[in-house]
mmCIF file of C-alpha atoms in Angstrom:
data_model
loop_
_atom_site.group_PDB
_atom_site.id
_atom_site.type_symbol
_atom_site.label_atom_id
_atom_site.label_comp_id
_atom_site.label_asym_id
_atom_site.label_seq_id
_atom_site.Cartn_x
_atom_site.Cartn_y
_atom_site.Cartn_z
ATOM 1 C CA UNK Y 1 -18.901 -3.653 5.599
ATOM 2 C CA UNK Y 2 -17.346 -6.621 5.123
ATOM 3 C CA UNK Y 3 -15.138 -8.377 2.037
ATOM 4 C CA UNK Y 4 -14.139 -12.098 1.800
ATOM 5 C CA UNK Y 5 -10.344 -12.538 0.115
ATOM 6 C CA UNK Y 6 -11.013 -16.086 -0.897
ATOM 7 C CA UNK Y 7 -7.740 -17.662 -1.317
ATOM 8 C CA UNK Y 8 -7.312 -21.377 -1.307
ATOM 9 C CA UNK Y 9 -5.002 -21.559 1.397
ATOM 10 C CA UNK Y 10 -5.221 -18.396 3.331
ATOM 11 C CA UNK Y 11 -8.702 -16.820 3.207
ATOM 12 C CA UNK Y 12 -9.453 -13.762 5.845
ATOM 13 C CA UNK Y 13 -11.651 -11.167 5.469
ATOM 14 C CA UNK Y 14 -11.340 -7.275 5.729
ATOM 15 C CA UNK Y 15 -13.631 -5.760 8.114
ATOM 16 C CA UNK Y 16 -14.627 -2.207 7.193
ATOM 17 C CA UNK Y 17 -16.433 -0.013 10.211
ATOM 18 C CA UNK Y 18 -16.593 3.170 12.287
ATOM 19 C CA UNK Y 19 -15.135 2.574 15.293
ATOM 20 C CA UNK Y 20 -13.818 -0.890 14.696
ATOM 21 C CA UNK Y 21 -10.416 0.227 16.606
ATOM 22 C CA UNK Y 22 -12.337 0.076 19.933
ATOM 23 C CA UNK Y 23 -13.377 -3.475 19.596
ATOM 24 C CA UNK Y 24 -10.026 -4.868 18.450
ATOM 25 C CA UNK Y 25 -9.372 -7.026 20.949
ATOM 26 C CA UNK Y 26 -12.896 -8.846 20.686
ATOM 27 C CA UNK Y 27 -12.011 -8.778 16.565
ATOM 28 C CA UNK Y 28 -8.412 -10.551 17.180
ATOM 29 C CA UNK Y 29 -10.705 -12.978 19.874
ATOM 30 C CA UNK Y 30 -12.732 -14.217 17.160
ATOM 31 C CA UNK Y 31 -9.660 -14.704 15.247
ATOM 32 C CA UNK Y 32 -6.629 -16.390 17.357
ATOM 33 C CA UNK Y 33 -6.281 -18.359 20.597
ATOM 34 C CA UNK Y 34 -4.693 -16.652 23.522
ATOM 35 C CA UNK Y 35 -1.260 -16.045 23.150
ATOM 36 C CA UNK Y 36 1.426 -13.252 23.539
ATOM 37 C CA UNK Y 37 1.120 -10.705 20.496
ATOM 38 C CA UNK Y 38 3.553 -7.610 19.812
ATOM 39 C CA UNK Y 39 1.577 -4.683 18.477
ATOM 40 C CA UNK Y 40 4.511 -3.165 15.899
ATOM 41 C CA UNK Y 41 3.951 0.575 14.717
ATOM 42 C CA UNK Y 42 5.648 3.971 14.790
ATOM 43 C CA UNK Y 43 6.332 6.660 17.483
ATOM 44 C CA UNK Y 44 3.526 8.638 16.457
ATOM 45 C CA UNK Y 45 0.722 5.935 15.509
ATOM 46 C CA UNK Y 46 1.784 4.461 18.417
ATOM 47 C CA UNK Y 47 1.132 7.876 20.737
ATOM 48 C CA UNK Y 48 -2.378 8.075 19.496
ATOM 49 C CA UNK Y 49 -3.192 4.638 19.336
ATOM 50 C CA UNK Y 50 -0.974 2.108 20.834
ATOM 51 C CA UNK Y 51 -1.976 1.863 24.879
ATOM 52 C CA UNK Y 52 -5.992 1.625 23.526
ATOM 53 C CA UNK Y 53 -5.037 -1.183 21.023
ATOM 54 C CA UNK Y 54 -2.721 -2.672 23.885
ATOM 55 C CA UNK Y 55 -5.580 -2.476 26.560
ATOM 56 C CA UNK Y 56 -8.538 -3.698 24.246
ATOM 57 C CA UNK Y 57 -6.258 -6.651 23.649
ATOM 58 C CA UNK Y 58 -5.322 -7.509 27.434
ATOM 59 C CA UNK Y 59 -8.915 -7.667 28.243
ATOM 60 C CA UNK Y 60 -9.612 -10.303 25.611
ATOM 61 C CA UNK Y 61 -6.959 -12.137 27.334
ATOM 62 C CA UNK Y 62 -3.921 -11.890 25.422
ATOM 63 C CA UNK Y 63 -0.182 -11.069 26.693
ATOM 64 C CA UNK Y 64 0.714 -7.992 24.627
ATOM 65 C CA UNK Y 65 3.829 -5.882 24.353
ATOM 66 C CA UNK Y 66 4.497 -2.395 21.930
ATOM 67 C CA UNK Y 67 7.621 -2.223 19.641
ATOM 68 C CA UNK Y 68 7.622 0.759 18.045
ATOM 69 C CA UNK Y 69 10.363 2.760 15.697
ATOM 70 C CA UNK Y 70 10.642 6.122 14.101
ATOM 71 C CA UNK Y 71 8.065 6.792 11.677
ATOM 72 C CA UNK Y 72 9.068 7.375 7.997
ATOM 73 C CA UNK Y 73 9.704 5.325 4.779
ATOM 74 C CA UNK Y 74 13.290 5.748 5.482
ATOM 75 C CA UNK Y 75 12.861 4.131 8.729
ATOM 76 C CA UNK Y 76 11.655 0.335 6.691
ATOM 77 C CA UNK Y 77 14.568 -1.164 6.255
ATOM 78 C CA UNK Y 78 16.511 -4.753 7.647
ATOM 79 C CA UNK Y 79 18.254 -2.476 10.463
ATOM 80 C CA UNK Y 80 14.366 -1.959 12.059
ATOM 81 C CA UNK Y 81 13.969 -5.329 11.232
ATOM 82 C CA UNK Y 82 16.586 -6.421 13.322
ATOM 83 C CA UNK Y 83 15.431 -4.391 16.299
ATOM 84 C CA UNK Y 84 12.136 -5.910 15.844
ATOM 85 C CA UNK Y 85 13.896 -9.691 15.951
ATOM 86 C CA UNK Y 86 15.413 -8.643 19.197
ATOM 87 C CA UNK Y 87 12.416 -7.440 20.492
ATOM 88 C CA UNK Y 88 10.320 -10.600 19.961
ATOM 89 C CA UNK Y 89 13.529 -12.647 21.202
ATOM 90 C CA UNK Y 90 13.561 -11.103 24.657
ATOM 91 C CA UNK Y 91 9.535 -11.083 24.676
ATOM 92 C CA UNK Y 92 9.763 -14.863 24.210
ATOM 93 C CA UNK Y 93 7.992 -14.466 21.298
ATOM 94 C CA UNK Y 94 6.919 -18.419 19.330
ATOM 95 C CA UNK Y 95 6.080 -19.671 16.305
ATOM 96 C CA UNK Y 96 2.451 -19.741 18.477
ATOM 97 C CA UNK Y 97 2.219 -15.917 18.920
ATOM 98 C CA UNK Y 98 1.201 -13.616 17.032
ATOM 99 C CA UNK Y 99 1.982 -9.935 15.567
ATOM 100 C CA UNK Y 100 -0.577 -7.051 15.473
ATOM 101 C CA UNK Y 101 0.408 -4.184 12.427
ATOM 102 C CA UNK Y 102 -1.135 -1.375 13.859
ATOM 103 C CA UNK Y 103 -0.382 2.149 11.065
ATOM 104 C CA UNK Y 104 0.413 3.145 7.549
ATOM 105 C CA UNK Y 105 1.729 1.297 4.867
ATOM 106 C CA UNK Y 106 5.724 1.548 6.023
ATOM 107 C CA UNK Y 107 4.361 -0.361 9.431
ATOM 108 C CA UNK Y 108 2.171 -2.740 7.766
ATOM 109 C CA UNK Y 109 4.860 -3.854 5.281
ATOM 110 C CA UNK Y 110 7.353 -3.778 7.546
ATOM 111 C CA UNK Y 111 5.761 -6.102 10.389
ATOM 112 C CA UNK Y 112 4.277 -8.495 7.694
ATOM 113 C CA UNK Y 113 8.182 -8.990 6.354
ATOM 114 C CA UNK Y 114 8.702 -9.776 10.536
ATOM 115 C CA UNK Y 115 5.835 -12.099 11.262
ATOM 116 C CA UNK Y 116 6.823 -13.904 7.700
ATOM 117 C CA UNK Y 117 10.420 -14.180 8.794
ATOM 118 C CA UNK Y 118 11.127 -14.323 12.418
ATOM 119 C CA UNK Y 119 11.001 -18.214 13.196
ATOM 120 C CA UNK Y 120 10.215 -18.945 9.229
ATOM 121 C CA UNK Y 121 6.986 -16.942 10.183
ATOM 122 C CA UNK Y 122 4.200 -16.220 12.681
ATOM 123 C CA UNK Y 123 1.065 -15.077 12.305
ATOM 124 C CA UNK Y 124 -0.069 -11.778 12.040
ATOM 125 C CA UNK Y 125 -3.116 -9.172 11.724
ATOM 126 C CA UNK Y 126 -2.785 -6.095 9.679
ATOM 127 C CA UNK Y 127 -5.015 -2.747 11.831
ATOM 128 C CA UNK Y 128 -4.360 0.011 9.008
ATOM 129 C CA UNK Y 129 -4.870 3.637 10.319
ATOM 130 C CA UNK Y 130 -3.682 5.577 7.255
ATOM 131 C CA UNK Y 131 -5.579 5.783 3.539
ATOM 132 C CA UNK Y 132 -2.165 4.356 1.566
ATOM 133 C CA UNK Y 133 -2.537 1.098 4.245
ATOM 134 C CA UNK Y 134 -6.608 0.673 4.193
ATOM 135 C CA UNK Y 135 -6.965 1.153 0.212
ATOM 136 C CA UNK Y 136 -3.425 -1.086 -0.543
ATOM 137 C CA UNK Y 137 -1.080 -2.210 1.056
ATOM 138 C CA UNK Y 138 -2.682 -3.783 4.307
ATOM 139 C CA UNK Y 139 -4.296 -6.393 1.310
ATOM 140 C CA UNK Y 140 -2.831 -8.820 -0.672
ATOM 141 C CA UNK Y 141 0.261 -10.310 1.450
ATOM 142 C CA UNK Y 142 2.914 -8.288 0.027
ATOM 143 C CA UNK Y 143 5.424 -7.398 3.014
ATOM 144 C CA UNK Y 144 9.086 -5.945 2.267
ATOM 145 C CA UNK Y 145 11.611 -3.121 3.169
ATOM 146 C CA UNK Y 146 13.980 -1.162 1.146
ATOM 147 C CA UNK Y 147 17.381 -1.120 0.484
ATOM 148 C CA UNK Y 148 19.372 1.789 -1.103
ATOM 149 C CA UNK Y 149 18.865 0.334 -4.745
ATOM 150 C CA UNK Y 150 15.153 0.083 -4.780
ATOM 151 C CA UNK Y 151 11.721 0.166 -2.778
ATOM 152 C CA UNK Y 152 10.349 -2.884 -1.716
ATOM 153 C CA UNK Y 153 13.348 -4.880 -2.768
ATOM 154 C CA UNK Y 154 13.398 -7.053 0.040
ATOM 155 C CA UNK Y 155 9.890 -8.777 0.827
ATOM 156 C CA UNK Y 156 7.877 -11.953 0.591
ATOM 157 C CA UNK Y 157 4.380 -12.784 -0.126
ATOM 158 C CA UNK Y 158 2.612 -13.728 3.207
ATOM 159 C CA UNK Y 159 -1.024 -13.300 3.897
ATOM 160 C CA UNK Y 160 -2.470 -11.564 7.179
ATOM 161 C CA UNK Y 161 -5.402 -13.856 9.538
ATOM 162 C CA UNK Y 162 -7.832 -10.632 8.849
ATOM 163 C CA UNK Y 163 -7.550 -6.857 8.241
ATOM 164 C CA UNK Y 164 -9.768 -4.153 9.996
ATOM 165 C CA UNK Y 165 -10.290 -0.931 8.686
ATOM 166 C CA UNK Y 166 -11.543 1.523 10.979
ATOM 167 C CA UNK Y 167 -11.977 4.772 9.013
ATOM 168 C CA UNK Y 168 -12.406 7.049 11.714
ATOM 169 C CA UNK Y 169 -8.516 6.976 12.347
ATOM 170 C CA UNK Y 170 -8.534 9.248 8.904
ATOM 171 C CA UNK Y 171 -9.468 12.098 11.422
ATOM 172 C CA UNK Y 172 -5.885 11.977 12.633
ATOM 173 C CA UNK Y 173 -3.947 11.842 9.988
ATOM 174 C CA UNK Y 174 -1.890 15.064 8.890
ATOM 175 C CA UNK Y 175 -3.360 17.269 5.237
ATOM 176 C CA UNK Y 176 -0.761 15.608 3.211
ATOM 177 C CA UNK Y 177 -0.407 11.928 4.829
ATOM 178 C CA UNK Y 178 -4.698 11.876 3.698
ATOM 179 C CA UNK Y 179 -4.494 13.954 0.557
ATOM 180 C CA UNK Y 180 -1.221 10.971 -0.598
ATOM 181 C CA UNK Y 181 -3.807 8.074 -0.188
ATOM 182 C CA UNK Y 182 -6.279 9.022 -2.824
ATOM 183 C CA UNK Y 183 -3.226 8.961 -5.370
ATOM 184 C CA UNK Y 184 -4.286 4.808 -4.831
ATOM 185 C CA UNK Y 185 -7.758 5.288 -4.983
ATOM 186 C CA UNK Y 186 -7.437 7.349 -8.085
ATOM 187 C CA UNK Y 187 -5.422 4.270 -9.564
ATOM 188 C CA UNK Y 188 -8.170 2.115 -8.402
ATOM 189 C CA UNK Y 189 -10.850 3.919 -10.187
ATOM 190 C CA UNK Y 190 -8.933 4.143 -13.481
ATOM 191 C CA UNK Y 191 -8.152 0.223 -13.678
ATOM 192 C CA UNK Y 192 -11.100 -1.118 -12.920
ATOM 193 C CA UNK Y 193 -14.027 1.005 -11.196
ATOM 194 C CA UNK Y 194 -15.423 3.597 -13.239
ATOM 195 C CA UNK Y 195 -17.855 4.073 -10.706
ATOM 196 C CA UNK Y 196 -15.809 5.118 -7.902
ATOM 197 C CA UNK Y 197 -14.109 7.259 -10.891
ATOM 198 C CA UNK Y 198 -17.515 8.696 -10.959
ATOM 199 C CA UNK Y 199 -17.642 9.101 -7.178
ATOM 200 C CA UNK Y 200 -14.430 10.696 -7.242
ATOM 201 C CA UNK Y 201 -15.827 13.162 -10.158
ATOM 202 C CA UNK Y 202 -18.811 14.492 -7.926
ATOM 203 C CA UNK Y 203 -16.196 15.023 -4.795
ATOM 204 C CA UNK Y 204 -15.011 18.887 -4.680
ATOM 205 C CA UNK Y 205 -11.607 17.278 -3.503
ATOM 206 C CA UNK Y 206 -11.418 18.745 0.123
ATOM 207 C CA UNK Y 207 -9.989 17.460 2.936
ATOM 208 C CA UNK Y 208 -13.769 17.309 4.411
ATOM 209 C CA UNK Y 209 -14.818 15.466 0.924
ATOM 210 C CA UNK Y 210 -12.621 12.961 1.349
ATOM 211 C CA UNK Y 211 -13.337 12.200 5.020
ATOM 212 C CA UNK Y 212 -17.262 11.879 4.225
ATOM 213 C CA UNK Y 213 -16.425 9.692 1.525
ATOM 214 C CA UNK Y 214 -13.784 7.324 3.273
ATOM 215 C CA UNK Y 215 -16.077 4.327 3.667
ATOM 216 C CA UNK Y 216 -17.383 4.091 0.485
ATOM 217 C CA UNK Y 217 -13.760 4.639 -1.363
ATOM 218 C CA UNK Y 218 -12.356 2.791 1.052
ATOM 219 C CA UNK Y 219 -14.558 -0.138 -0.047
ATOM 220 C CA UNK Y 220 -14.710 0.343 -3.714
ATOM 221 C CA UNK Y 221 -10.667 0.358 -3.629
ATOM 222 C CA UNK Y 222 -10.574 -2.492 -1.294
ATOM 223 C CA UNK Y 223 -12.928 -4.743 -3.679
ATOM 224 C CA UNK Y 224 -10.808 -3.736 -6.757
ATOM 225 C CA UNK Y 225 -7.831 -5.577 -4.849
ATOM 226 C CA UNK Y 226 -9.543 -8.467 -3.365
ATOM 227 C CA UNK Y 227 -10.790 -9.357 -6.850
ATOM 228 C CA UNK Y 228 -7.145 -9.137 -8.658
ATOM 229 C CA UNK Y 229 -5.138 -10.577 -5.496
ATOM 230 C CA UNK Y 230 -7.483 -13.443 -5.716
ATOM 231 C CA UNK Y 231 -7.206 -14.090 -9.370
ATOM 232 C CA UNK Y 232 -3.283 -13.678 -9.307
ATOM 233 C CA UNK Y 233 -2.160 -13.883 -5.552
ATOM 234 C CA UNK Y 234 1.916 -14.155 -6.662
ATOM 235 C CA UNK Y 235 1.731 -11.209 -8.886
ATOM 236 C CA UNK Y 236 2.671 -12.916 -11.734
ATOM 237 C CA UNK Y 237 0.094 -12.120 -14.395
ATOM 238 C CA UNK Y 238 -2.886 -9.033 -13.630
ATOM 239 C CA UNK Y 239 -2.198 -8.523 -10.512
ATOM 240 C CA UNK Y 240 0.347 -6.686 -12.175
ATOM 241 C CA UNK Y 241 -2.388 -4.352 -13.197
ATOM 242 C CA UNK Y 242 -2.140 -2.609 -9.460
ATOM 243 C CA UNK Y 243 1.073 -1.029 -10.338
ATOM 244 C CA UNK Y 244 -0.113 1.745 -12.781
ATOM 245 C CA UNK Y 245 1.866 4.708 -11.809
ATOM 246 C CA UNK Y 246 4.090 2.583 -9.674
ATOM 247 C CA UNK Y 247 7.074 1.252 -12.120
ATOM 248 C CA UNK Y 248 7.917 5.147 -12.388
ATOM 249 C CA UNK Y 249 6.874 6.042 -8.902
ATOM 250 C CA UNK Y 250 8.827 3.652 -7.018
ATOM 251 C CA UNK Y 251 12.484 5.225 -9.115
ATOM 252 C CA UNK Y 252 10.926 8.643 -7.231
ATOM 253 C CA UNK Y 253 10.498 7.562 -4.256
ATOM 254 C CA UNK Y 254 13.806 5.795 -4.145
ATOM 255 C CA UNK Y 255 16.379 8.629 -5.610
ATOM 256 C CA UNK Y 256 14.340 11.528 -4.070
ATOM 257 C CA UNK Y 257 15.450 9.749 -0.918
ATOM 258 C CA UNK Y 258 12.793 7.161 0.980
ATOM 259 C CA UNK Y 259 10.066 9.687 2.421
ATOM 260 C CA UNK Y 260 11.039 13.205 0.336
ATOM 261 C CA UNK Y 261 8.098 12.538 -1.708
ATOM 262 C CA UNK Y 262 5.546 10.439 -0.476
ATOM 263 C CA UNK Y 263 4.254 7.006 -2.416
ATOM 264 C CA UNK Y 264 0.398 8.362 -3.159
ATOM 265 C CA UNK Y 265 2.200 11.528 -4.537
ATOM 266 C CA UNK Y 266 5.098 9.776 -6.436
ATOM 267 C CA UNK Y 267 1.685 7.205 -8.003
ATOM 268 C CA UNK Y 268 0.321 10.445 -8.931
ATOM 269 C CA UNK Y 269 3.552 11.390 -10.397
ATOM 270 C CA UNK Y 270 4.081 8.014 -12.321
ATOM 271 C CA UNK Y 271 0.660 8.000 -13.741
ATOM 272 C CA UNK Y 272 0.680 11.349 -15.405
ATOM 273 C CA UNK Y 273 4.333 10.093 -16.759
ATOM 274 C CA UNK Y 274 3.191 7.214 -17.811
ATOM 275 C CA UNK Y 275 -0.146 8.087 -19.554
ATOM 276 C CA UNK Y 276 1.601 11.235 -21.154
ATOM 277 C CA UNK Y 277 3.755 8.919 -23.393
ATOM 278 C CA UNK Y 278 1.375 6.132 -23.686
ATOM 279 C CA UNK Y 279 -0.823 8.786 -25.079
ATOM 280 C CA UNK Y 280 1.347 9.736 -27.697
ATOM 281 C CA UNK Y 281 2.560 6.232 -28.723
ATOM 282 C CA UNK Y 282 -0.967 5.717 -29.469
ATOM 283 C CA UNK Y 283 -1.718 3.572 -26.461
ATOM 284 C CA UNK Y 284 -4.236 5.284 -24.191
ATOM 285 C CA UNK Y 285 -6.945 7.158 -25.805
ATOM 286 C CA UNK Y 286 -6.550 11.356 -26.106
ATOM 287 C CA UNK Y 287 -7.491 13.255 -23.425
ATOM 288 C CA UNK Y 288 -7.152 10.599 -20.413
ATOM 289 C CA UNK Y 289 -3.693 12.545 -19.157
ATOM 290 C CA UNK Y 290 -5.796 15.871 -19.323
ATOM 291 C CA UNK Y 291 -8.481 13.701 -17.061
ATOM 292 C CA UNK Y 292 -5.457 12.003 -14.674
ATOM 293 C CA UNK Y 293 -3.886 15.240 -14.131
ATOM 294 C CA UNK Y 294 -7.338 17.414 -13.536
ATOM 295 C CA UNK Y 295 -8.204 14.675 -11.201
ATOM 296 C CA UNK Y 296 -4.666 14.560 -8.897
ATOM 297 C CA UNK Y 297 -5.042 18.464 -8.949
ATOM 298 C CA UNK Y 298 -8.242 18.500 -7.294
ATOM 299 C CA UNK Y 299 -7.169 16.227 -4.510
ATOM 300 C CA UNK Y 300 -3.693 18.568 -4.486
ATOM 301 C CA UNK Y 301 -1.745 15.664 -5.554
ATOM 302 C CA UNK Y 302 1.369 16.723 -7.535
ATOM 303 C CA UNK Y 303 1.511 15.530 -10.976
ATOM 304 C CA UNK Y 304 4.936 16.670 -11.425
ATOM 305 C CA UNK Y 305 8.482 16.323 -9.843
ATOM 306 C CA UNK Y 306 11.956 18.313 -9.383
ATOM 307 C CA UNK Y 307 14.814 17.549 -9.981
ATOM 308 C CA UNK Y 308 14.143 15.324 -13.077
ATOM 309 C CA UNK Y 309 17.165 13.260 -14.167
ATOM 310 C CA UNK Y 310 15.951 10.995 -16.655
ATOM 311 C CA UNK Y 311 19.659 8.759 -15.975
ATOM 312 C CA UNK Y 312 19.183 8.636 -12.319
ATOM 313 C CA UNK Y 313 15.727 7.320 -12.767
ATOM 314 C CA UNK Y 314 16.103 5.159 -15.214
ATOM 315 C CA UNK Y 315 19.131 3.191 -13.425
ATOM 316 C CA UNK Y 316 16.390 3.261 -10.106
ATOM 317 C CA UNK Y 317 14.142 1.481 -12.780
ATOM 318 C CA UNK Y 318 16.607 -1.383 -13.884
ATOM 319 C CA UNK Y 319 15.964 -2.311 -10.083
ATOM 320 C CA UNK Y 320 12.066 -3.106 -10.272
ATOM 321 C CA UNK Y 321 10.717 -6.282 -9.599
ATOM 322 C CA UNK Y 322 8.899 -6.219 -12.410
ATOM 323 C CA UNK Y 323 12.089 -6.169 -14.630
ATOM 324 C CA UNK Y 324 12.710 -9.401 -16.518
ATOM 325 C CA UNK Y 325 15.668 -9.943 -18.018
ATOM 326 C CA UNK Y 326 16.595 -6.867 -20.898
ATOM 327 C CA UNK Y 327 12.389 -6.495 -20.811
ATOM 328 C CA UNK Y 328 10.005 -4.814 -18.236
ATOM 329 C CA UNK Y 329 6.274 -4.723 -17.698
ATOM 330 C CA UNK Y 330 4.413 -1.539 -17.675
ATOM 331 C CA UNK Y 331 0.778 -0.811 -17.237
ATOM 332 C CA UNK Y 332 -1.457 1.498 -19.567
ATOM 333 C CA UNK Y 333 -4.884 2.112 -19.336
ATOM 334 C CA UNK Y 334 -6.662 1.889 -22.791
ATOM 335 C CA UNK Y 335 -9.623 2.594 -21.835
ATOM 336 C CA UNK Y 336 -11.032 4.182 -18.544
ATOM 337 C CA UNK Y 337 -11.674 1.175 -15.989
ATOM 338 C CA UNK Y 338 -9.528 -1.245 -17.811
ATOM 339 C CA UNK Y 339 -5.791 -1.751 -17.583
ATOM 340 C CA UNK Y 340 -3.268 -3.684 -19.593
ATOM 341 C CA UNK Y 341 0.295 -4.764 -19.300
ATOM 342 C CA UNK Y 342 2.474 -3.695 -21.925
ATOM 343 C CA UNK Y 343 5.732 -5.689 -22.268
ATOM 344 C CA UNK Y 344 8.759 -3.544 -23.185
ATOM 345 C CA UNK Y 345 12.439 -3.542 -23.579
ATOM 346 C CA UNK Y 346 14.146 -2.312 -20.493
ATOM 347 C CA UNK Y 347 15.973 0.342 -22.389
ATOM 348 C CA UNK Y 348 12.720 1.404 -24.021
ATOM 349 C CA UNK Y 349 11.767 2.747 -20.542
ATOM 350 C CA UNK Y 350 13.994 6.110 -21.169
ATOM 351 C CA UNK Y 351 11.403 7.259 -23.285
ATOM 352 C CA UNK Y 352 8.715 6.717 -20.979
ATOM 353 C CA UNK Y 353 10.620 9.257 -18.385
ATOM 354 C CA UNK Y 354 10.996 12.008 -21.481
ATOM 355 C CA UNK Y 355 9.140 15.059 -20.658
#
C-alpha cells in the first residue's frame, strides 16, 4: 500500500508492506544518493533491529553508523540531542548525509528535531516500528523533545524524504507499547473515518485482533493524516483537529513524569475528559463518552487517571502550543467522524479537567 503526502515543497510518500524492513536499503536507494547515514533509535529497537537495518543499507552502498540512547519518553530531551550532535560530529557527518529514524514515536521525533537542526538540517527518513510512530507521528514533519514544562515544547516542522511502514515489527512490540497505539487510531476514527470506527466496532479488541488488523488501520489512520497535514501542513488551522484528546493528554504525560503513563493511554485519557464535559456543555451529542469509553475499554486502554490534581494540570496546560494568548484551542467532536475546534479562554480550561 502506498499514500502520496502531496506537499508543494516536500512531497514523499509512505510505503505500507509486510516485510518492507528487509528491503530498506533498496527503499532508501530509490530515495538518496550514496552517502554516510546514522541510523538513530533506542537500546532495545536497536537490539532487534539495528545490525539488519545497518547491513541492508551497506549493501546498497551507503556508509552507515548506529547511535542509539536509552529508550523512554524521558530519554527525548536536548541532553540526547546533544549526544546525537557529537555523534554525527565525529562520524563526519554533512549537510550531504543523511539520518535514518528507525523506532517509536520518542525516536522518530527525536531524530527529525536532529536531522532539522544539526548543520541548519539534513535529510532524513522516518522507519517506524511501533503503532504510536506508523499511525502519527512518523507523518506530518512535526519533530521536538521535551523540557520539564511541557511535551513537545521544543520542535520544528521538517518533513521526512519517505516513511516505510513495515507492520510486521508490531509482532515485537510489548502488550502495552501495542495496546497504547490504538488510543491514535481510535482518535482517527472519531475525527474523520467512521469506517475504520466501524472496523474498530467488529474487532473483539485482542492483542491477536489488532495484529490481523494492522494494515488496514494502519492505512485508514495514515490517510486521515495525509489528508489534514496536506490541507494545513503548519498546524495552524484543522490540522489542529489531530489533537483531540491531546490538549489534556499532553498535561498527563508531562506531570505524571515523561513515560509513567504512556501517550496512546494519556489520548485515551484526554478524550474521555474532554468529551465528558463537552457533553454536558451541550457540545458533543449524548452518549458519544459512553461510546469513547466502551471503545478504549475493549482495547484495555485506561480512560481514567490517578492522582488527579486539577491545579497541577491545569498550570501543565498554560504550557501547550496551542495556547494563544489568555485563549486556547480545544477539539470536540460533534458528530462521529467530524471534529471541530472550539476556541476558549485559557482559564475556562479548569472546567474541562472537573470530574
Amino acid at each position: 500500500m502506498l499514500l502520496h503526502v502531496d506537499l508543494p515543497q516536500s512531497p514523499y510518500d509512505i510505503v505500507i508492506e509486510h516485510g518492507s524492513l528487509l528491503r530498506v536499503g533498496q527503499w532508501v536507494k530509490s530515495l538518496w544518493k550514496p552517502q554516510k547515514i546514522v541510523i538513530i533509535t533506542d537500546n532495545h529497537v536497536g537490539r532487534l533491529y539495528a545490525e539488519k537495518v545497518k547491513l541492508s543499507l551497506e549493501d546498497s552502498g551507503f556508509e552507515v553508523a548506529v547511535f542509539d540512547f536509552l529508550e523512554g519518553e524521558a530519554r527525548k530531551n536536548l541532553t540526547t540531542v546533544n549526544k546525537a550532535y557529537e555523534f554525527l560530529t565525529k562520524t563526519g557527518m554533512t549537510r550531504s548525509d543523511g539520518i535514518v529514524a528507525l523506532g517509536g514515536g520518542v525516536v522518530g521525533d527525536l531524530a527529525g528535531f536532529v536531522a532539522s537542526t544539526y548543520m541548519r538540517g539534513i535529510h532524513f527518513l522516518q522507519v517506524p516500528t511501533s503503532l504510536t510512530a506508523q499511525v502519527d507521528s512518523s507523518i506530518g514533519g512535526k519533530t521536538g523533545v521535551n523540557t520539564p514544562y511541557a511535551k513537545n515544547m521544543v520542535g520544528t516542522f521538517t518533513q521526512p524524504d519517505g516513511v516505510l511502514i513495515d507492520p510486521d515489527t508490531l509482532q515485537t512490540l510489548g502488550k502495552r507499547e501495542l495496546i497504547e497505539g490504538m488510543g491514535e487510531v481510535i482518535k482517527y476514527g472519531l475525527i474523520n473515518d467512521t469506517e475504520l470506527w466501524d472496523e474498530l466496532k467488529r474487532m473483539d479488541g485482542s492483542i491477536d485482533s489488532i495484529l490481523e488488523h494492522a494494515e488496514s488501520i494502519i492505512y485508514r489512520s495514515c490517510n486521515v493524516k495525509r489528508k489534514v497535514v496536506v490541507e494545513d501542513e503548519l498546524d495552524n488551522g484543522v490540522r489542529l483537529y489531530l489533537n483531540f484528546g491531546h490538549t489534556i493528554g499532553h498535561a498527563i504525560e508531562a506531570t505524571a513524569g515523561y513515560g509513567q503513563v504512556m501517550h496512546g493511554e494519556a489520548v485515551a485519557i484526554g478524550m474521555v475528559q474532554m468529551a465528558r464535559v463537552a457533553e454536558k456543555k451541550g457540545l458533543m451529542p449524548q452518549g458519544m463518552t459512553k461510546s469513547i469509553c466502551t471503545m478504549c475499554e475493549k482495547f484495555g486502554l485506561p480512560i481514567s487517571y490517578d492522582p488527579w490534581d486539577i491545579e497541577i494540570l491545569y498550570t501543565a496546560l498554560t504550557h501547550d502550543k496551542k495556547a494563544r494568548g489568555k485563549t486556547i484551542k480545544t477539539v470536540i467532536v460533534p458528530e462521529l467522524g467530524r471534529a471541530a475546534i472550539h476556541q476558549i479562554p485559557l482559564e475556562e480550561m479548569k472546567e474541562y479537567l472537573e470530574r
